[in-house]
Amino acid sequence: MRKLELHWQILIGMLLGLVFGFVMTYPDWGREFVQDWINPFGNIFVKLLKLIAIPLILASLVKGISDLKDISKFRKIGFRTMGIYVVTTVVAISLGLILVNIMQPGNGISEETITKLTETYATDTAVTSKLEEASKQRERPLGFIEDMVPDNVFGALSDNKLMLQVIFFTVFLGISMLLIGEERAKPLKHFFDALNYVVLKMVDLIMLTAPYAVFALLANVVASSGDPDLLYALLRYAGVVVLGLFLMIVFYTIVVATYTKKNPFWFLKQISPAQLLAFSTSSSAATLPVTMERVEEHIGVDKEVSSFVLPVGATINMDGTSLYQGVAAVFIAQALAHDMTLGDQLTIVLTALLASIGSAAVPGAGMVMLVIVLESIGFPADKLAIGLALIFAVDRPLDMCRTVINVTGDATVSMVVAKSVGKLGDPKVEDWDDYYEEVK
Ligand code: ASP
């Protein structure tokens, strides 16, 4: 029997998880059962992906840079990547702002709903902790750049949140390896090449469990979700965000078709396992190993490009998050009757751009930076908790959707950069058991 393709397997796992989670909201013991007995399997899967993220960045970026024949090429890749990331993010925010201004989802929301949402969430620790986190970020305007430079390499390697520090160290190491010449760098290069192969094999092995893991992850999301009435009240706002995110996918497919001359549906099919995992985990950082594997092996982007573009993108390029921040900021202002000028909207473009760069690639991070976006347009500090409370009920499902866009955006840019430097080749897929016969 022909084996079902991976994305179908994952999709079936997701659907079964959704149904199971929904059914479990009925019995009294259902939510607790999912929490105690199902959720751990999802968590283990996410932990496994995170476990290999740092070794993968290290090995593949060193390999990518040391395969370059000259450093000027790296400069070219670096500048292009940053430039294109800024452009796609600005497109995303502008699209979000246009939609929210045309559709005005905040104007239709009743006083009663606002009161109910405020009572339910404004003092919720999940909301207050986001406000606290935002105030920490705000105190150091250049903190983001300062934090990029590690003072202890093992410290950086030991914390997944310090991905940019790892990238900084690895680029430094890779460039220095180029500078000592091929012959002297050989032992180190062989070591990292082998490590790279091993970690990619680990991705293949972990992915064997993906269909089961997404079942657990989605069952838990559904079983732990809040009052459905509040979700319905926010349907129009959520609809605007989802429409914007969908249009971003259309935008990416147009870019892929026109610039890289590849079939956009083929592109979406190849990247779909990463998208489905982004949706299930709400974390572009956890999805990164799979994104890298798909882009390199299934799409044919050379490691010289993907090894830099993708890890950097996972942390700084968040098109979905920035679109959401634009929509959410204006929605909150509309709902709470806070007047906004055109200048305020332009300020949102700038701050949401910076906020998406500064957002961590983990669930719920976009909401923290939303606080900073709101403050930049003079939103009163005492109403911030109410503002966040308004959108909190639908934040998790929207987080899942925007993470898909974050990951797709990174993959698209990696193709564009690869094409522009002549590094978009043919796919060469590896399976977990390619060498199994030799060791059986
Ligand atoms: N969860 C998103 C990500 O990891 C970030 C966010 O928008 O909250 O890409």
Coordinates of C-alpha atoms and ligand atoms in Angstrom, one line a residue:
M1 CA 0.0 0.0 0.0
R2 CA 1.3 3.5 -0.9
K3 CA 2.1 5.4 2.2
L4 CA 0.1 8.5 2.9
E5 CA 2.1 11.7 2.4
L6 CA 3.4 13.3 5.5
H7 CA 1.2 16.4 5.3
W8 CA -1.9 14.3 5.0
Q9 CA -0.8 12.2 8.0
I10 CA -0.3 15.4 10.1
L11 CA -3.6 16.8 8.9
I12 CA -5.5 13.7 9.9
G13 CA -3.8 13.8 13.3
M14 CA -4.8 17.5 13.7
L15 CA -8.4 16.8 12.8
L16 CA -8.7 13.9 15.1
G17 CA -7.1 16.0 17.9
L18 CA -9.6 18.8 17.3
V19 CA -12.5 16.4 17.5
F20 CA -11.1 14.5 20.5
G21 CA -10.4 17.8 22.4
F22 CA -13.9 19.0 21.6
V23 CA -15.6 15.8 22.9
M24 CA -13.5 16.0 26.0
T25 CA -15.0 19.4 26.9
Y26 CA -18.2 17.6 27.8
P27 CA -17.5 15.2 30.6
D28 CA -16.4 16.8 34.0
W29 CA -13.2 15.0 34.0
G30 CA -12.4 15.6 30.3
R31 CA -10.2 18.7 30.4
E32 CA -8.2 17.3 33.3
F33 CA -7.7 14.0 31.4
V34 CA -6.4 15.8 28.3
Q35 CA -4.1 18.0 30.4
D36 CA -2.7 15.1 32.4
W37 CA -2.6 12.2 29.9
I38 CA -2.6 13.6 26.4
N39 CA -0.8 17.0 26.6
P40 CA 2.5 15.6 27.8
F41 CA 3.0 13.8 24.5
G42 CA 2.6 17.1 22.6
N43 CA 5.0 18.7 25.0
I44 CA 7.6 16.0 24.5
F45 CA 7.5 16.5 20.7
V46 CA 7.9 20.3 21.0
K47 CA 10.8 19.7 23.5
L48 CA 12.5 17.3 21.0
L49 CA 12.3 19.9 18.3
K50 CA 13.7 22.6 20.5
L51 CA 16.4 20.1 21.7
I52 CA 17.9 20.0 18.2
A53 CA 17.3 23.6 17.2
I54 CA 20.6 25.0 18.6
P55 CA 22.9 22.2 17.3
L56 CA 21.2 22.5 14.0
I57 CA 21.8 26.2 13.7
L58 CA 25.4 25.8 14.8
A59 CA 26.2 23.0 12.5
S60 CA 24.3 24.2 9.4
L61 CA 25.4 27.8 9.7
V62 CA 29.1 26.9 10.1
K63 CA 28.7 24.5 7.1
G64 CA 26.9 27.2 5.1
I65 CA 29.5 29.9 5.7
S66 CA 32.5 27.7 5.4
D67 CA 31.2 26.4 2.0
L68 CA 31.2 29.9 0.7
K69 CA 34.2 30.5 -1.5
D70 CA 34.5 34.2 -0.5
I71 CA 33.2 36.4 2.3
S72 CA 31.7 39.0 0.0
K73 CA 29.0 36.5 -0.9
F74 CA 28.0 36.3 2.7
R75 CA 27.7 40.1 2.8
K76 CA 25.5 40.0 -0.2
I77 CA 23.2 37.3 1.3
G78 CA 23.1 39.2 4.6
F79 CA 22.1 42.5 3.2
R80 CA 19.6 41.1 0.8
T81 CA 18.0 39.0 3.6
M82 CA 17.6 42.0 5.9
G83 CA 16.3 44.2 3.1
I84 CA 13.7 41.7 1.9
Y85 CA 12.6 40.9 5.5
V86 CA 11.9 44.6 6.1
V87 CA 9.9 44.9 2.9
T88 CA 7.7 41.8 3.5
T89 CA 7.0 43.0 7.1
V90 CA 6.0 46.4 5.9
V91 CA 3.7 44.8 3.3
A92 CA 2.1 42.7 6.0
I93 CA 1.5 45.6 8.4
S94 CA 0.2 47.9 5.7
L95 CA -2.2 45.1 4.5
G96 CA -3.4 44.6 8.1
L97 CA -4.0 48.4 8.5
I98 CA -5.9 48.7 5.3
L99 CA -8.2 45.8 6.1
V100 CA -8.9 46.9 9.7
N101 CA -9.7 50.5 8.5
I102 CA -12.0 49.3 5.8
M103 CA -13.8 46.6 7.8
Q104 CA -13.8 48.4 11.2
P105 CA -14.4 45.3 13.4
G106 CA -14.0 47.4 16.6
N107 CA -17.0 49.6 15.9
G108 CA -19.6 46.8 16.0
I109 CA -18.6 45.5 19.4
S110 CA -21.2 46.2 22.2
E111 CA -20.5 47.8 25.6
E112 CA -21.8 44.7 27.2
T113 CA -19.2 42.5 25.4
I114 CA -16.4 44.9 26.3
T115 CA -17.5 44.8 30.0
K116 CA -17.7 41.0 29.9
L117 CA -14.3 40.6 28.3
T118 CA -12.8 43.1 30.7
E119 CA -14.2 41.4 33.7
T120 CA -13.0 38.0 32.5
Y121 CA -9.5 38.8 31.4
A122 CA -8.2 42.3 32.6
T123 CA -6.9 40.9 35.9
D124 CA -6.1 37.5 34.5
T125 CA -2.4 36.7 35.3
A126 CA -1.9 35.8 31.6
V127 CA -2.7 39.4 30.6
T128 CA -0.9 41.1 33.5
S129 CA 2.2 39.1 32.9
K130 CA 2.3 40.3 29.3
L131 CA 2.1 43.9 30.5
E132 CA 5.0 43.3 32.9
E133 CA 7.1 41.7 30.3
A134 CA 6.5 44.6 27.9
S135 CA 7.6 47.1 30.5
K136 CA 10.9 45.2 30.9
Q137 CA 11.4 45.4 27.1
R138 CA 10.6 49.1 27.0
E139 CA 13.2 50.2 29.5
R140 CA 16.1 49.4 27.1
P141 CA 15.6 50.8 23.6
L142 CA 18.9 49.4 22.3
G143 CA 18.6 46.2 24.4
F144 CA 17.8 44.1 21.4
I145 CA 21.1 44.8 19.7
E146 CA 23.1 44.7 23.0
D147 CA 21.5 41.3 23.8
M148 CA 22.6 39.9 20.5
V149 CA 26.2 39.7 21.6
P150 CA 26.9 36.9 24.0
D151 CA 29.6 37.2 26.7
N152 CA 29.7 33.4 27.2
V153 CA 29.3 31.0 24.3
F154 CA 28.2 28.2 26.5
G155 CA 25.7 30.5 28.2
A156 CA 24.2 31.3 24.8
L157 CA 24.2 27.7 23.7
S158 CA 22.4 26.6 26.8
D159 CA 19.3 28.8 26.3
N160 CA 16.9 28.5 23.4
K161 CA 15.7 32.0 23.9
L162 CA 19.2 33.3 23.0
M163 CA 19.0 32.1 19.3
L164 CA 20.3 35.4 18.0
Q165 CA 23.4 35.1 20.3
V166 CA 24.0 31.7 18.9
I167 CA 23.7 33.0 15.3
F168 CA 26.1 35.9 16.2
F169 CA 28.7 33.5 17.5
T170 CA 28.3 31.0 14.7
V171 CA 28.7 33.7 12.0
F172 CA 31.8 34.9 13.8
L173 CA 33.2 31.4 13.9
G174 CA 32.3 30.6 10.3
I175 CA 33.9 33.8 9.0
S176 CA 37.0 33.2 11.1
M177 CA 37.2 29.7 9.7
L178 CA 37.2 31.1 6.2
L179 CA 40.0 33.5 7.1
I180 CA 42.3 30.7 8.3
G181 CA 42.1 29.0 4.9
E182 CA 40.5 25.8 3.8
E183 CA 43.4 23.5 4.8
R184 CA 43.6 24.6 8.4
A185 CA 39.9 24.7 8.9
K186 CA 39.4 21.2 7.6
P187 CA 39.1 19.2 10.8
L188 CA 36.6 21.7 12.2
K189 CA 34.6 21.7 9.0
H190 CA 34.4 17.9 8.9
F191 CA 33.2 17.9 12.4
F192 CA 30.4 20.4 11.7
D193 CA 29.5 18.7 8.4
A194 CA 29.0 15.4 10.2
L195 CA 27.0 17.1 13.0
N196 CA 24.8 18.7 10.4
Y197 CA 23.9 15.4 8.8
V198 CA 23.2 13.8 12.2
V199 CA 20.9 16.6 13.3
L200 CA 19.0 16.5 10.0
K201 CA 18.5 12.8 10.5
M202 CA 17.2 13.5 14.0
V203 CA 14.6 15.8 12.3
D204 CA 13.5 12.9 10.1
L205 CA 13.2 10.6 13.1
I206 CA 11.2 13.2 15.2
M207 CA 8.9 13.8 12.3
L208 CA 7.9 10.1 12.3
T209 CA 5.9 11.0 15.5
A210 CA 4.5 14.3 14.2
P211 CA 1.0 13.0 13.3
Y212 CA 0.5 11.7 16.9
A213 CA 2.1 14.7 18.5
V214 CA -0.2 17.2 16.7
F215 CA -3.2 15.1 17.8
A216 CA -2.1 15.7 21.4
L217 CA -1.2 19.4 20.9
L218 CA -4.6 20.3 19.2
A219 CA -6.6 18.2 21.7
N220 CA -5.1 20.2 24.4
V221 CA -5.7 23.6 22.7
V222 CA -9.3 22.8 22.2
A223 CA -9.9 21.3 25.7
S224 CA -8.3 24.2 27.4
S225 CA -9.9 27.0 25.4
G226 CA -12.2 29.5 27.1
D227 CA -15.9 30.4 27.0
P228 CA -17.1 29.9 23.3
D229 CA -19.5 32.9 23.6
L230 CA -16.6 35.3 24.0
L231 CA -14.9 33.7 21.0
Y232 CA -18.0 34.4 18.9
A233 CA -18.1 38.0 20.0
L234 CA -14.6 38.5 18.5
L235 CA -15.4 36.7 15.3
R236 CA -15.3 39.9 13.1
Y237 CA -11.9 40.9 14.5
A238 CA -10.5 37.4 14.1
G239 CA -11.9 37.3 10.6
V240 CA -10.0 40.4 9.6
V241 CA -6.7 39.0 11.0
V242 CA -7.3 35.7 9.2
L243 CA -8.3 37.4 5.9
G244 CA -5.1 39.4 6.1
L245 CA -3.0 36.3 6.8
F246 CA -4.6 34.5 3.9
L247 CA -3.8 37.4 1.6
M248 CA -0.2 37.2 2.8
I249 CA -0.1 33.6 1.5
V250 CA -1.4 34.9 -1.8
F251 CA 1.3 37.5 -1.8
Y252 CA 4.0 34.8 -1.1
T253 CA 2.7 32.6 -3.9
I254 CA 2.9 35.5 -6.3
V255 CA 6.4 36.3 -5.3
V256 CA 7.4 32.6 -5.6
A257 CA 5.8 32.3 -9.1
T258 CA 7.1 35.6 -10.5
Y259 CA 10.6 35.8 -9.1
T260 CA 11.7 32.2 -8.6
K261 CA 9.6 30.8 -11.5
K262 CA 8.6 27.8 -9.4
N263 CA 5.0 26.5 -9.2
P264 CA 3.5 28.2 -6.1
F265 CA 1.3 25.2 -5.3
W266 CA 4.3 22.9 -5.4
F267 CA 6.0 25.3 -3.0
L268 CA 3.1 25.2 -0.6
K269 CA 2.9 21.5 -0.8
Q270 CA 6.6 21.1 0.0
I271 CA 6.5 23.5 2.9
S272 CA 3.2 22.3 4.3
P273 CA 4.5 20.0 7.1
A274 CA 6.3 23.0 8.5
Q275 CA 3.2 25.1 8.2
L276 CA 1.1 22.4 10.0
L277 CA 3.6 22.2 12.8
A278 CA 3.7 26.0 13.1
F279 CA -0.1 25.9 13.5
S280 CA 0.0 23.1 16.1
T281 CA 2.9 24.5 18.2
S282 CA 2.4 28.3 17.8
S283 CA 6.2 28.6 17.8
S284 CA 8.4 29.4 14.8
A285 CA 11.4 28.6 16.9
A286 CA 10.1 25.0 17.6
T287 CA 9.2 24.6 13.9
L288 CA 12.7 25.9 12.7
P289 CA 14.4 22.4 12.4
V290 CA 11.5 21.2 10.2
T291 CA 11.4 24.5 8.2
M292 CA 15.1 24.1 7.5
E293 CA 14.8 20.4 6.5
R294 CA 11.9 21.2 4.1
V295 CA 13.5 24.2 2.5
E296 CA 16.8 22.5 1.9
E297 CA 15.9 19.0 1.0
H298 CA 12.4 19.4 -0.5
I299 CA 12.6 22.8 -2.1
G300 CA 16.3 22.9 -3.1
V301 CA 17.6 26.0 -1.4
D302 CA 21.3 25.7 -0.8
K303 CA 22.5 25.5 2.7
E304 CA 24.7 28.6 2.2
V305 CA 21.5 30.6 2.0
S306 CA 19.0 28.7 4.2
S307 CA 21.3 28.2 7.1
F308 CA 21.5 32.0 7.6
V309 CA 18.1 33.2 6.3
L310 CA 15.9 30.8 8.2
P311 CA 17.3 31.0 11.8
V312 CA 17.5 34.8 11.5
G313 CA 14.0 34.9 10.0
A314 CA 12.6 32.7 12.8
T315 CA 13.6 35.4 15.3
I316 CA 13.3 38.6 13.4
N317 CA 10.9 38.2 10.5
M318 CA 7.4 37.8 11.6
D319 CA 5.0 38.9 8.9
G320 CA 2.0 37.3 10.5
T321 CA 2.7 38.7 13.9
S322 CA 3.2 42.3 12.6
L323 CA 0.0 42.1 10.5
Y324 CA -1.8 41.0 13.7
Q325 CA -0.3 43.8 15.7
G326 CA -1.5 46.4 13.2
V327 CA -5.0 45.0 13.2
A328 CA -5.2 44.4 16.9
A329 CA -3.9 47.9 17.8
V330 CA -6.5 49.6 15.6
F331 CA -9.3 47.2 16.7
I332 CA -8.6 48.0 20.4
A333 CA -8.5 51.8 19.6
Q334 CA -11.9 51.5 17.7
A335 CA -13.5 49.4 20.4
L336 CA -12.5 51.7 23.2
A337 CA -13.1 54.9 21.2
H338 CA -9.5 56.1 21.2
D339 CA -9.1 58.5 18.3
M340 CA -6.4 57.8 15.8
T341 CA -4.8 60.1 13.2
L342 CA -3.1 59.0 10.0
G343 CA 0.2 59.8 11.8
D344 CA -0.7 57.3 14.4
Q345 CA -1.3 54.7 11.8
L346 CA 2.1 55.4 10.3
T347 CA 3.7 55.1 13.7
I348 CA 2.1 51.7 14.0
V349 CA 3.9 50.7 10.8
L350 CA 7.2 51.6 12.3
T351 CA 6.7 50.3 15.8
A352 CA 5.1 47.0 14.6
L353 CA 8.1 46.5 12.3
L354 CA 10.4 46.9 15.3
A355 CA 8.1 44.9 17.6
S356 CA 8.0 42.0 15.2
I357 CA 11.8 42.0 15.1
G358 CA 11.9 42.1 18.9
S359 CA 9.2 39.4 19.4
A360 CA 10.4 36.1 20.6
A361 CA 9.5 33.1 18.3
V362 CA 7.3 31.5 21.0
P363 CA 3.6 31.3 21.7
G364 CA 2.0 34.5 22.7
A365 CA 5.0 36.7 22.2
G366 CA 3.2 38.9 19.7
M367 CA 0.8 40.1 22.3
V368 CA 3.7 41.4 24.6
M369 CA 5.0 43.6 21.8
L370 CA 1.5 44.8 21.0
V371 CA 1.6 46.7 24.3
I372 CA 4.6 48.7 23.0
V373 CA 2.8 49.4 19.7
L374 CA -0.3 50.6 21.6
E375 CA 1.8 52.9 23.8
S376 CA 3.5 54.4 20.8
I377 CA 0.2 55.9 19.6
G378 CA -0.5 57.4 23.0
F379 CA -2.9 54.8 24.2
P380 CA -3.6 55.5 27.9
A381 CA -1.6 53.2 30.2
D382 CA -4.5 52.6 32.6
K383 CA -6.5 51.1 29.7
L384 CA -3.8 48.8 28.4
A385 CA -5.1 45.8 30.5
I386 CA -8.6 46.4 29.1
G387 CA -7.2 46.5 25.6
L388 CA -5.4 43.2 25.9
A389 CA -8.4 41.7 27.7
L390 CA -10.5 42.5 24.6
I391 CA -8.5 40.3 22.3
F392 CA -7.2 37.7 24.7
A393 CA -10.0 35.2 24.1
V394 CA -9.0 34.6 20.5
D395 CA -5.3 35.1 20.9
R396 CA -4.3 31.4 20.9
P397 CA -6.1 30.5 17.6
L398 CA -4.8 33.7 16.0
D399 CA -1.3 32.9 17.3
M400 CA -1.5 29.5 15.6
C401 CA -2.5 31.1 12.3
R402 CA 0.1 34.0 12.4
T403 CA 2.9 31.5 13.2
V404 CA 2.0 29.7 9.9
I405 CA 2.5 33.0 8.1
N406 CA 5.8 33.7 10.0
V407 CA 7.2 30.4 8.9
T408 CA 5.9 30.7 5.3
G409 CA 7.4 34.2 5.0
D410 CA 10.8 32.9 6.1
A411 CA 10.7 30.1 3.5
T412 CA 9.6 32.4 0.7
V413 CA 12.4 34.9 1.5
S414 CA 15.0 32.1 1.6
M415 CA 13.9 31.0 -1.9
V416 CA 14.1 34.6 -3.2
V417 CA 17.5 35.2 -1.7
A418 CA 18.7 31.8 -3.0
K419 CA 17.4 32.6 -6.5
S420 CA 19.1 36.0 -6.5
V421 CA 22.5 34.5 -5.8
G422 CA 22.1 31.5 -8.0
K423 CA 21.6 29.0 -5.2
L424 CA 18.2 27.6 -5.8
G425 CA 18.7 24.1 -7.1
D426 CA 16.9 20.8 -7.2
P427 CA 15.4 19.1 -4.2
K428 CA 17.3 16.1 -2.8
V429 CA 15.1 14.4 -0.2
E430 CA 16.6 12.2 2.5
D431 CA 14.6 9.7 4.5
W432 CA 15.3 8.5 8.0
D433 CA 16.1 5.0 6.7
D434 CA 18.3 5.8 3.7
Y435 CA 21.4 4.1 5.3
Y436 CA 19.4 1.7 7.5
E437 CA 20.4 -1.4 5.4
E438 CA 24.1 -0.7 6.2
V439 CA 23.6 -0.8 10.0
K440 CA 20.7 -3.2 10.4
Ligands
ASP1 N1 4.0 32.6 18.1 C1 4.6 33.4 17.2 C2 5.8 32.7 16.6 O1 6.4 32.0 17.2 C3 5.0 34.8 17.7 C4 3.7 35.5 18.1 O2 3.1 36.1 17.1 O3 3.2 35.5 19.2 O4 6.2 32.9 15.5

